[in-house]
Short mmCIF file of C-alpha atoms in Angstrom, two decimals:
data_model
loop_
_atom_site.label_atom_id
_atom_site.label_comp_id
_atom_site.label_asym_id
_atom_site.label_seq_id
_atom_site.Cartn_x
_atom_site.Cartn_y
_atom_site.Cartn_z
CA MET A 1 -120.14 -90.71 43.90
CA GLU A 2 -120.36 -94.70 44.73
CA ILE A 3 -119.34 -96.18 48.19
CA TYR A 4 -117.39 -99.30 48.00
CA PRO A 5 -118.96 -101.57 50.78
CA GLY A 6 -117.47 -104.53 49.92
CA THR A 7 -119.24 -108.07 48.65
CA GLN A 8 -122.83 -107.79 49.90
CA PRO A 9 -124.76 -111.07 50.91
CA GLN A 10 -125.91 -112.79 48.37
CA ASN A 11 -129.74 -112.46 47.00
CA SER A 12 -129.86 -109.30 49.46
CA PRO A 13 -130.96 -105.88 48.51
CA PHE A 14 -127.95 -104.48 48.55
CA GLU A 15 -125.99 -107.17 46.60
CA GLN A 16 -124.47 -105.44 43.14
CA SER A 17 -121.49 -105.96 40.89
CA ASN A 18 -118.04 -104.61 41.89
CA ARG A 19 -116.47 -105.00 38.45
CA PRO A 20 -114.66 -101.78 37.36
CA LYS A 21 -116.85 -102.05 34.41
CA ASP A 22 -120.36 -102.25 35.99
CA VAL A 23 -119.08 -99.56 38.57
CA VAL A 24 -118.70 -97.02 35.61
CA LEU A 25 -121.97 -97.96 33.85
CA ARG A 26 -123.93 -97.45 37.28
CA LEU A 27 -122.26 -93.89 37.54
CA ILE A 28 -122.76 -92.52 34.02
CA SER A 29 -126.21 -93.86 33.67
CA HIS A 30 -127.67 -90.18 33.63
CA LEU A 31 -125.11 -89.32 31.44
CA GLU A 32 -126.02 -91.95 28.27
CA ASN A 33 -126.17 -90.40 24.79
CA SER A 34 -125.05 -86.58 26.33
CA GLY A 35 -121.90 -86.93 23.99
CA ARG A 36 -119.66 -86.54 26.69
CA ASN A 37 -116.05 -88.09 27.31
CA ILE A 38 -115.09 -89.99 30.60
CA THR A 39 -111.38 -89.97 31.59
CA ALA A 40 -110.20 -92.57 33.72
CA ASP A 41 -107.42 -94.41 35.39
CA ASN A 42 -106.09 -97.89 34.46
CA TRP A 43 -108.52 -99.85 37.47
CA PHE A 44 -111.68 -99.19 35.30
CA SER A 45 -110.12 -99.22 31.37
CA SER A 46 -110.68 -102.11 29.36
CA VAL A 47 -111.91 -102.39 25.81
CA PRO A 48 -115.00 -103.87 26.32
CA LEU A 49 -116.04 -101.00 28.54
CA VAL A 50 -114.89 -98.49 25.62
CA ARG A 51 -117.19 -100.35 23.25
CA GLU A 52 -120.22 -100.29 25.67
CA LEU A 53 -119.92 -96.43 26.45
CA LEU A 54 -119.95 -95.90 22.54
CA GLU A 55 -122.85 -97.62 22.38
CA ARG A 56 -124.53 -95.46 25.09
CA GLY A 57 -123.16 -92.32 23.16
CA ILE A 58 -120.23 -91.36 25.08
CA THR A 59 -116.33 -91.37 24.29
CA TYR A 60 -113.69 -92.39 26.62
CA VAL A 61 -109.95 -91.63 27.21
CA GLY A 62 -107.85 -93.46 29.92
CA THR A 63 -104.47 -95.79 30.83
CA LEU A 64 -104.87 -99.18 30.06
CA ARG A 65 -103.38 -102.04 32.22
CA LYS A 66 -100.59 -103.99 30.74
CA ASN A 67 -102.20 -107.54 31.21
CA LYS A 68 -105.22 -106.72 29.06
CA ARG A 69 -105.52 -109.73 26.45
CA GLU A 70 -106.85 -107.17 23.83
CA LEU A 71 -103.43 -105.58 23.60
CA PRO A 72 -101.30 -106.58 20.77
CA PRO A 73 -97.65 -107.87 22.33
CA GLU A 74 -95.77 -105.49 20.00
CA LEU A 75 -97.17 -102.82 22.07
CA LEU A 76 -95.95 -104.05 25.31
CA SER A 77 -92.21 -104.41 23.55
CA LYS A 78 -89.62 -103.45 26.71
CA LYS A 79 -87.00 -102.73 24.15
CA ARG A 80 -88.19 -98.92 23.55
CA ILE A 81 -86.62 -95.67 22.56
CA ALA A 82 -87.41 -92.69 24.93
CA HIS A 83 -90.31 -90.74 23.67
CA SER A 84 -91.28 -93.14 21.10
CA SER A 85 -94.92 -93.98 20.48
CA ILE A 86 -96.63 -97.14 19.03
CA PHE A 87 -100.44 -96.74 17.90
CA ALA A 88 -103.02 -99.64 17.25
CA PHE A 89 -105.99 -98.42 15.67
CA ARG A 90 -109.85 -100.00 15.32
CA ASP A 91 -112.76 -98.35 13.54
CA ASP A 92 -114.06 -97.32 17.11
CA MET A 93 -110.83 -96.73 18.84
CA THR A 94 -106.86 -96.14 19.00
CA VAL A 95 -104.43 -97.45 21.82
CA VAL A 96 -100.93 -95.73 22.23
CA SER A 97 -97.74 -97.41 23.85
CA TYR A 98 -95.40 -94.30 24.86
CA ALA A 99 -92.28 -94.46 26.29
CA PRO A 100 -91.48 -91.77 28.75
CA LYS A 101 -88.39 -93.31 29.22
CA ARG A 102 -85.91 -95.82 27.86
CA ASN A 103 -87.47 -99.65 27.87
CA ARG A 104 -90.76 -98.10 29.38
CA CYS A 105 -93.96 -97.67 28.42
CA VAL A 106 -97.52 -96.57 29.52
CA VAL A 107 -100.56 -97.47 27.32
CA LEU A 108 -103.63 -95.56 26.67
CA VAL A 109 -107.05 -96.33 25.03
CA SER A 110 -109.49 -93.50 23.33
CA SER A 111 -112.40 -93.45 21.32
CA MET A 112 -111.91 -90.06 20.53
CA HIS A 113 -108.57 -89.79 18.79
CA PHE A 114 -108.39 -91.84 15.56
CA ASP A 115 -104.84 -90.88 14.30
CA ALA A 116 -100.89 -90.97 15.26
CA ALA A 117 -100.98 -87.01 15.97
CA ILE A 118 -97.94 -85.80 18.19
CA ASP A 119 -98.61 -82.54 20.13
CA PRO A 120 -95.93 -79.88 18.96
CA ASP A 121 -96.26 -78.41 22.42
CA THR A 122 -94.31 -81.11 24.01
CA LEU A 123 -91.15 -80.55 22.00
CA ASP A 124 -88.55 -83.29 22.24
CA LYS A 125 -90.84 -85.55 24.23
CA SER A 126 -93.03 -85.83 21.38
CA LYS A 127 -96.45 -87.16 23.49
CA PRO A 128 -98.87 -88.36 21.51
CA ASP A 129 -102.19 -86.15 21.29
CA ILE A 130 -104.07 -88.83 23.48
CA ILE A 131 -101.45 -88.66 26.43
CA THR A 132 -101.77 -84.62 26.46
CA PHE A 133 -105.52 -84.99 26.30
CA TYR A 134 -105.55 -87.59 29.20
CA ASN A 135 -103.21 -85.25 31.34
CA SER A 136 -105.63 -81.99 30.81
CA THR A 137 -108.67 -84.01 31.93
CA LYS A 138 -107.45 -86.43 34.45
CA SER A 139 -107.97 -83.74 37.23
CA GLY A 140 -111.09 -85.77 38.25
CA VAL A 141 -108.59 -88.54 38.66
CA ASP A 142 -105.62 -87.60 40.13
CA VAL A 143 -105.65 -83.91 41.33
CA VAL A 144 -108.84 -84.32 43.70
CA ASP A 145 -107.22 -87.21 45.57
CA GLU A 146 -104.13 -85.25 45.89
CA LYS A 147 -106.03 -82.14 47.27
CA CYS A 148 -108.22 -84.37 49.73
CA GLY A 149 -104.60 -85.48 50.97
CA THR A 150 -102.75 -82.24 51.57
CA TYR A 151 -105.87 -80.65 53.53
CA SER A 152 -107.95 -83.30 54.67
CA THR A 153 -110.64 -83.52 57.83
CA CYS A 154 -110.45 -87.51 57.78
CA GLN A 155 -109.26 -88.87 61.41
CA ARG A 156 -110.71 -92.48 61.77
CA TRP A 157 -113.15 -94.86 60.93
CA PRO A 158 -116.24 -94.70 61.30
CA LEU A 159 -116.21 -90.80 60.54
CA VAL A 160 -113.72 -90.97 57.43
CA LEU A 161 -116.89 -91.38 55.08
CA PHE A 162 -118.40 -88.47 56.34
CA TYR A 163 -115.09 -86.17 56.67
CA HIS A 164 -114.39 -87.45 53.00
CA LEU A 165 -117.48 -86.14 51.75
CA LEU A 166 -116.72 -83.03 53.68
CA ASP A 167 -113.72 -82.80 51.66
CA ILE A 168 -115.21 -83.11 48.32
CA ALA A 169 -117.58 -80.62 49.07
CA GLY A 170 -115.02 -78.20 49.87
CA ILE A 171 -113.19 -78.72 46.42
CA ASN A 172 -116.29 -78.57 44.40
CA GLY A 173 -117.45 -75.48 46.28
CA GLN A 174 -114.02 -73.86 45.44
CA VAL A 175 -114.51 -74.82 41.67
CA ILE A 176 -118.01 -73.32 41.84
CA PHE A 177 -116.48 -70.12 43.65
CA LEU A 178 -113.70 -69.36 41.32
CA SER A 179 -115.94 -69.85 38.27
CA ASN A 180 -118.38 -67.22 39.33
CA CYS A 181 -115.67 -64.81 40.77
CA GLN A 182 -113.70 -63.61 37.78
CA GLU A 183 -111.81 -61.26 40.31
CA GLU A 184 -110.72 -64.24 42.24
CA LYS A 185 -108.78 -66.10 39.57
CA VAL A 186 -106.17 -67.87 41.92
CA MET A 187 -107.06 -68.57 45.70
CA GLU A 188 -105.05 -70.90 47.42
CA ARG A 189 -107.37 -73.94 48.79
CA ARG A 190 -106.24 -73.67 52.55
CA LYS A 191 -107.52 -69.70 52.76
CA PHE A 192 -110.58 -70.82 50.89
CA LEU A 193 -111.55 -73.53 53.39
CA ARG A 194 -110.69 -70.82 55.87
CA GLU A 195 -113.26 -68.51 54.61
CA VAL A 196 -115.89 -70.88 54.46
CA GLY A 197 -115.38 -71.83 58.16
CA LEU A 198 -115.50 -68.51 58.94
CA GLU A 199 -118.76 -67.58 57.14
CA MET A 200 -120.57 -70.96 58.64
CA ILE A 201 -119.85 -69.79 62.15
CA LYS A 202 -120.79 -66.30 61.69
CA PRO A 203 -124.77 -66.56 62.30
CA HIS A 204 -123.65 -68.45 65.56
CA VAL A 205 -121.70 -65.98 66.61
CA ALA A 206 -124.10 -63.36 65.91
CA LYS A 207 -127.11 -65.13 67.60
CA ARG A 208 -124.69 -65.91 70.70
CA ALA A 209 -123.90 -62.04 70.88
CA THR A 210 -127.59 -61.24 71.62
CA VAL A 211 -127.93 -63.69 74.51
CA SER A 212 -127.43 -61.44 77.74
CA SER A 213 -126.10 -64.42 79.81
CA HIS A 214 -122.80 -64.61 77.55
CA ARG A 215 -122.21 -60.90 77.94
CA LEU A 216 -119.05 -59.95 80.02
#
């Protein structure tokens, strides 16, 4: 996680680039040459970023904004049939333009897909493999924000940052808990957070119970 503090004073020890590409490269510096894949939304995605990550041994799948100058105009055509796909290939990456509805399209880039494969499980929607892979791995992009918004400790600045860290910690804790406790295959986040809260106050309650002045 990297906190966005806005533009910092020039030549100060806190000055750094806030360009999406530079943010990503800072965040993945410990993953270089790991062979992992990054899934991200269109704020971060760009062709230069995908190339840079490949040089560092990391693949990338993400949505692309349609104003990227690297995109061929054929991929952005507004006259589209619903559930149709147009692919563009380079040696090191693939771009697909998919039309979820008539005359609308979404564009994705991938450096780990190199063909025009369509996922047969999507039936008549005919989604490309790139789309289904993105949907199955975007939990860190969309689902975490959704979960934080559903049960959030956030109130107002300046506590928002601290409480947001608590929200993320709660989500990560539940993921670890469910992976280690196979008998708890499904546990609502609300119930998990309640149990965590109760467990955290138990030592304090037990300590207070030993203080004679607190007894009735």
